PDB file of C-alpha atoms in Angstrom:
ATOM      1  CA  UNK A   1      55.234 249.569  34.701  1.00 82.00           C
ATOM      2  CA  UNK A   2      56.053 248.059  38.118  1.00 83.00           C
ATOM      3  CA  UNK A   3      53.963 250.644  39.859  1.00 89.00           C
ATOM      4  CA  UNK A   4      51.046 249.536  37.706  1.00 87.00           C
ATOM      5  CA  UNK A   5      51.723 245.890  38.371  1.00 85.00           C
ATOM      6  CA  UNK A   6      51.823 246.704  42.157  1.00 89.00           C
ATOM      7  CA  UNK A   7      48.473 248.483  42.027  1.00 91.00           C
ATOM      8  CA  UNK A   8      46.907 245.606  40.064  1.00 88.00           C
ATOM      9  CA  UNK A   9      48.188 243.192  42.424  1.00 89.00           C
ATOM     10  CA  UNK A  10      46.974 245.064  45.486  1.00 93.00           C
ATOM     11  CA  UNK A  11      43.589 245.554  43.981  1.00 91.00           C
ATOM     12  CA  UNK A  12      43.289 241.906  43.103  1.00 91.00           C
ATOM     13  CA  UNK A  13      44.288 240.902  46.753  1.00 93.00           C
ATOM     14  CA  UNK A  14      41.619 243.331  47.985  1.00 94.00           C
ATOM     15  CA  UNK A  15      38.893 241.832  45.686  1.00 92.00           C
ATOM     16  CA  UNK A  16      40.017 238.268  46.699  1.00 94.00           C
ATOM     17  CA  UNK A  17      39.738 239.227  50.297  1.00 95.00           C
ATOM     18  CA  UNK A  18      36.310 240.784  49.802  1.00 94.00           C
ATOM     19  CA  UNK A  19      35.219 237.826  47.807  1.00 94.00           C
ATOM     20  CA  UNK A  20      36.222 235.504  50.591  1.00 95.00           C
ATOM     21  CA  UNK A  21      34.557 237.668  53.173  1.00 95.00           C
ATOM     22  CA  UNK A  22      31.193 237.875  51.318  1.00 94.00           C
ATOM     23  CA  UNK A  23      31.252 234.504  49.666  1.00 92.00           C
ATOM     24  CA  UNK A  24      27.861 233.646  51.116  1.00 93.00           C
ATOM     25  CA  UNK A  25      26.309 236.499  49.014  1.00 92.00           C
ATOM     26  CA  UNK A  26      28.372 235.932  45.831  1.00 90.00           C
ATOM     27  CA  UNK A  27      28.377 233.243  43.257  1.00 90.00           C
ATOM     28  CA  UNK A  28      30.385 230.174  44.467  1.00 92.00           C
ATOM     29  CA  UNK A  29      32.932 230.420  41.646  1.00 93.00           C
ATOM     30  CA  UNK A  30      33.855 233.979  42.229  1.00 93.00           C
ATOM     31  CA  UNK A  31      36.432 233.536  45.049  1.00 95.00           C
ATOM     32  CA  UNK A  32      38.058 230.717  43.121  1.00 95.00           C
ATOM     33  CA  UNK A  33      38.436 233.012  40.017  1.00 94.00           C
ATOM     34  CA  UNK A  34      39.877 235.788  42.250  1.00 94.00           C
ATOM     35  CA  UNK A  35      42.217 233.229  43.682  1.00 94.00           C
ATOM     36  CA  UNK A  36      43.376 232.171  40.219  1.00 94.00           C
ATOM     37  CA  UNK A  37      43.892 235.926  39.301  1.00 94.00           C
ATOM     38  CA  UNK A  38      46.029 236.463  42.388  1.00 94.00           C
ATOM     39  CA  UNK A  39      48.147 233.405  41.395  1.00 94.00           C
ATOM     40  CA  UNK A  40      48.443 234.651  37.868  1.00 93.00           C
ATOM     41  CA  UNK A  41      49.629 238.005  39.164  1.00 92.00           C
ATOM     42  CA  UNK A  42      52.255 236.347  41.502  1.00 92.00           C
ATOM     43  CA  UNK A  43      53.378 234.319  38.386  1.00 94.00           C
ATOM     44  CA  UNK A  44      53.471 237.562  36.339  1.00 92.00           C
ATOM     45  CA  UNK A  45      55.699 239.204  38.989  1.00 90.00           C
ATOM     46  CA  UNK A  46      58.047 236.236  38.905  1.00 92.00           C
ATOM     47  CA  UNK A  47      58.344 236.425  35.047  1.00 91.00           C
ATOM     48  CA  UNK A  48      58.783 240.116  35.279  1.00 89.00           C
ATOM     49  CA  UNK A  49      61.626 239.677  37.807  1.00 90.00           C
ATOM     50  CA  UNK A  50      63.174 236.955  35.644  1.00 89.00           C
ATOM     51  CA  UNK A  51      63.025 239.222  32.620  1.00 84.00           C
ATOM     52  CA  UNK A  52      65.020 241.888  34.350  1.00 83.00           C
ATOM     53  CA  UNK A  53      67.435 239.531  36.004  1.00 85.00           C
ATOM     54  CA  UNK A  54      68.169 237.636  32.745  1.00 84.00           C
ATOM     55  CA  UNK A  55      68.575 240.819  30.793  1.00 80.00           C
ATOM     56  CA  UNK A  56      65.244 240.570  28.790  1.00 80.00           C
ATOM     57  CA  UNK A  57      65.559 237.136  27.061  1.00 84.00           C
ATOM     58  CA  UNK A  58      63.025 236.965  24.154  1.00 84.00           C
ATOM     59  CA  UNK A  59      61.280 233.765  25.451  1.00 86.00           C
ATOM     60  CA  UNK A  60      60.921 235.057  28.997  1.00 89.00           C
ATOM     61  CA  UNK A  61      59.559 238.521  27.724  1.00 88.00           C
ATOM     62  CA  UNK A  62      57.174 236.844  25.479  1.00 89.00           C
ATOM     63  CA  UNK A  63      55.837 234.513  28.263  1.00 91.00           C
ATOM     64  CA  UNK A  64      55.497 237.667  30.342  1.00 92.00           C
ATOM     65  CA  UNK A  65      53.337 239.313  27.719  1.00 92.00           C
ATOM     66  CA  UNK A  66      51.238 236.133  27.101  1.00 93.00           C
ATOM     67  CA  UNK A  67      50.559 236.037  30.937  1.00 94.00           C
ATOM     68  CA  UNK A  68      49.530 239.738  30.923  1.00 92.00           C
ATOM     69  CA  UNK A  69      47.174 239.157  27.950  1.00 93.00           C
ATOM     70  CA  UNK A  70      45.685 236.130  29.796  1.00 94.00           C
ATOM     71  CA  UNK A  71      45.135 238.322  32.885  1.00 93.00           C
ATOM     72  CA  UNK A  72      43.342 241.016  30.841  1.00 90.00           C
ATOM     73  CA  UNK A  73      41.264 238.531  28.989  1.00 91.00           C
ATOM     74  CA  UNK A  74      40.211 236.700  32.275  1.00 92.00           C
ATOM     75  CA  UNK A  75      39.384 240.051  34.025  1.00 89.00           C
ATOM     76  CA  UNK A  76      37.381 241.199  30.841  1.00 84.00           C
ATOM     77  CA  UNK A  77      35.510 237.941  30.867  1.00 85.00           C
ATOM     78  CA  UNK A  78      34.808 238.211  34.616  1.00 88.00           C
ATOM     79  CA  UNK A  79      33.583 241.734  34.187  1.00 83.00           C
ATOM     80  CA  UNK A  80      31.159 240.752  31.213  1.00 78.00           C
ATOM     81  CA  UNK A  81      29.922 237.888  33.315  1.00 82.00           C
ATOM     82  CA  UNK A  82      29.249 239.901  36.562  1.00 83.00           C
ATOM     83  CA  UNK A  83      27.864 242.932  34.551  1.00 77.00           C
ATOM     84  CA  UNK A  84      25.666 240.835  32.230  1.00 71.00           C
ATOM     85  CA  UNK A  85      21.955 240.355  32.926  1.00 68.00           C
ATOM     86  CA  UNK A  86      21.186 237.575  35.357  1.00 71.00           C
ATOM     87  CA  UNK A  87      20.563 234.147  33.943  1.00 68.00           C
ATOM     88  CA  UNK A  88      21.306 235.324  30.412  1.00 70.00           C
ATOM     89  CA  UNK A  89      23.846 233.456  28.242  1.00 74.00           C
ATOM     90  CA  UNK A  90      25.190 235.127  25.165  1.00 75.00           C
ATOM     91  CA  UNK A  91      24.433 233.424  21.875  1.00 80.00           C
ATOM     92  CA  UNK A  92      26.746 230.667  20.824  1.00 87.00           C
ATOM     93  CA  UNK A  93      27.868 232.398  17.627  1.00 86.00           C
ATOM     94  CA  UNK A  94      28.799 235.531  19.607  1.00 82.00           C
ATOM     95  CA  UNK A  95      30.977 233.579  22.019  1.00 85.00           C
ATOM     96  CA  UNK A  96      32.687 231.702  19.102  1.00 91.00           C
ATOM     97  CA  UNK A  97      33.441 234.896  17.240  1.00 91.00           C
ATOM     98  CA  UNK A  98      34.543 236.716  20.520  1.00 88.00           C
ATOM     99  CA  UNK A  99      36.819 233.790  21.384  1.00 92.00           C
ATOM    100  CA  UNK A 100      38.256 233.789  17.789  1.00 93.00           C
ATOM    101  CA  UNK A 101      38.824 237.565  17.949  1.00 92.00           C
ATOM    102  CA  UNK A 102      40.542 237.334  21.362  1.00 93.00           C
ATOM    103  CA  UNK A 103      42.775 234.375  20.401  1.00 95.00           C
ATOM    104  CA  UNK A 104      43.712 236.084  17.019  1.00 95.00           C
ATOM    105  CA  UNK A 105      44.541 239.433  18.669  1.00 94.00           C
ATOM    106  CA  UNK A 106      46.556 237.572  21.453  1.00 95.00           C
ATOM    107  CA  UNK A 107      48.469 235.552  18.775  1.00 94.00           C
ATOM    108  CA  UNK A 108      49.246 238.776  16.768  1.00 95.00           C
ATOM    109  CA  UNK A 109      50.474 240.452  19.944  1.00 93.00           C
ATOM    110  CA  UNK A 110      52.704 237.546  20.891  1.00 93.00           C
ATOM    111  CA  UNK A 111      54.126 237.428  17.323  1.00 90.00           C
ATOM    112  CA  UNK A 112      54.813 241.154  17.650  1.00 88.00           C
ATOM    113  CA  UNK A 113      56.454 240.667  21.015  1.00 87.00           C
ATOM    114  CA  UNK A 114      58.553 237.855  19.800  1.00 85.00           C
ATOM    115  CA  UNK A 115      59.500 239.953  16.772  1.00 84.00           C
ATOM    116  CA  UNK A 116      60.418 242.958  18.791  1.00 82.00           C
ATOM    117  CA  UNK A 117      62.395 241.203  21.572  1.00 84.00           C
ATOM    118  CA  UNK A 118      64.492 239.310  18.903  1.00 81.00           C
ATOM    119  CA  UNK A 119      65.068 242.663  16.994  1.00 81.00           C
ATOM    120  CA  UNK A 120      63.672 240.776  13.994  1.00 78.00           C
ATOM    121  CA  UNK A 121      62.467 243.813  12.078  1.00 78.00           C
ATOM    122  CA  UNK A 122      65.768 245.585  12.325  1.00 80.00           C
ATOM    123  CA  UNK A 123      67.829 242.492  11.570  1.00 82.00           C
ATOM    124  CA  UNK A 124      65.560 241.651   8.590  1.00 83.00           C
ATOM    125  CA  UNK A 125      65.586 245.049   7.020  1.00 81.00           C
ATOM    126  CA  UNK A 126      69.331 245.729   7.658  1.00 84.00           C
ATOM    127  CA  UNK A 127      70.814 242.199   7.237  1.00 83.00           C
ATOM    128  CA  UNK A 128      68.149 240.033   5.730  1.00 79.00           C
ATOM    129  CA  UNK A 129      68.182 237.519   8.594  1.00 75.00           C
ATOM    130  CA  UNK A 130      65.306 236.204  10.717  1.00 71.00           C
ATOM    131  CA  UNK A 131      62.657 237.593   8.339  1.00 82.00           C
ATOM    132  CA  UNK A 132      60.218 234.880   9.071  1.00 83.00           C
ATOM    133  CA  UNK A 133      59.001 236.601  12.385  1.00 79.00           C
ATOM    134  CA  UNK A 134      58.741 239.996  10.630  1.00 81.00           C
ATOM    135  CA  UNK A 135      56.824 238.300   7.597  1.00 85.00           C
ATOM    136  CA  UNK A 136      54.614 236.249   9.782  1.00 87.00           C
ATOM    137  CA  UNK A 137      53.588 239.392  11.828  1.00 86.00           C
ATOM    138  CA  UNK A 138      52.844 241.316   8.696  1.00 87.00           C
ATOM    139  CA  UNK A 139      50.994 238.498   6.978  1.00 91.00           C
ATOM    140  CA  UNK A 140      48.630 237.995   9.949  1.00 92.00           C
ATOM    141  CA  UNK A 141      47.873 241.585  10.661  1.00 93.00           C
ATOM    142  CA  UNK A 142      45.153 242.178   8.037  1.00 93.00           C
ATOM    143  CA  UNK A 143      43.271 238.863   8.711  1.00 94.00           C
ATOM    144  CA  UNK A 144      43.342 239.598  12.420  1.00 95.00           C
ATOM    145  CA  UNK A 145      41.989 243.038  11.952  1.00 94.00           C
ATOM    146  CA  UNK A 146      39.351 241.750   9.486  1.00 94.00           C
ATOM    147  CA  UNK A 147      38.200 239.153  12.062  1.00 92.00           C
ATOM    148  CA  UNK A 148      37.874 241.700  14.748  1.00 92.00           C
ATOM    149  CA  UNK A 149      36.011 244.100  12.515  1.00 92.00           C
ATOM    150  CA  UNK A 150      33.528 241.333  11.334  1.00 91.00           C
ATOM    151  CA  UNK A 151      32.896 240.449  14.917  1.00 88.00           C
ATOM    152  CA  UNK A 152      31.941 243.965  15.926  1.00 85.00           C
ATOM    153  CA  UNK A 153      29.991 244.832  12.872  1.00 86.00           C
ATOM    154  CA  UNK A 154      28.010 241.572  12.866  1.00 84.00           C
ATOM    155  CA  UNK A 155      27.276 241.979  16.539  1.00 80.00           C
ATOM    156  CA  UNK A 156      26.006 245.621  16.010  1.00 80.00           C
ATOM    157  CA  UNK A 157      23.883 244.580  12.986  1.00 80.00           C
ATOM    158  CA  UNK A 158      22.142 241.663  14.635  1.00 76.00           C
ATOM    159  CA  UNK A 159      20.613 244.100  17.409  1.00 66.00           C
ATOM    160  CA  UNK A 160      18.998 242.847  20.526  1.00 69.00           C
ATOM    161  CA  UNK A 161      21.297 241.790  23.171  1.00 65.00           C
ATOM    162  CA  UNK A 162      24.561 242.262  21.314  1.00 64.00           C
ATOM    163  CA  UNK A 163      23.666 245.839  20.446  1.00 66.00           C
ATOM    164  CA  UNK A 164      23.382 246.573  24.244  1.00 70.00           C
ATOM    165  CA  UNK A 165      27.051 245.592  24.333  1.00 71.00           C
ATOM    166  CA  UNK A 166      27.945 248.636  22.175  1.00 74.00           C
ATOM    167  CA  UNK A 167      30.483 250.159  24.653  1.00 77.00           C
ATOM    168  CA  UNK A 168      32.279 246.920  24.862  1.00 73.00           C
ATOM    169  CA  UNK A 169      32.189 246.437  21.155  1.00 74.00           C
ATOM    170  CA  UNK A 170      33.477 249.837  20.326  1.00 77.00           C
ATOM    171  CA  UNK A 171      36.316 249.395  22.860  1.00 78.00           C
ATOM    172  CA  UNK A 172      37.198 246.056  20.973  1.00 72.00           C
ATOM    173  CA  UNK A 173      37.133 247.892  17.579  1.00 73.00           C
TER     174      UNK A 173
END
């Protein structure tokens, strides 16, 4: 885990340095985004250290997970923006469904992280306490899965630009 984080940090520093070096040939916003990503990785490292030093408190671990999910989402969006056709903007409905899917999956992950770090499943099943986290996580799993499934299927059925995104869509599914 720490080795992966180190590699991600070094890779982002290199990308940030290259974006600064070649900023005249790149979109003006790109070095700023890489600067933000480097800042988020530093914050992520701080939360990771705090998690270990504080012996894995639930709130800090959940914040660490939330920041990791944010980093993945920003990197994914950046890749889509840079690899997409020049001057093309995705349809509004696609962006809304994609954002809804992203936020619902992130919310479900955070519920699961909170549930796991507070031992809610074990405590609920063994002693009948803190069942709200367990129940909430289970209750939202099917709507989240259906939302993501609807996003992918509707994108593939529409055809055109969204069908050219099939590798991304299949990865999402």
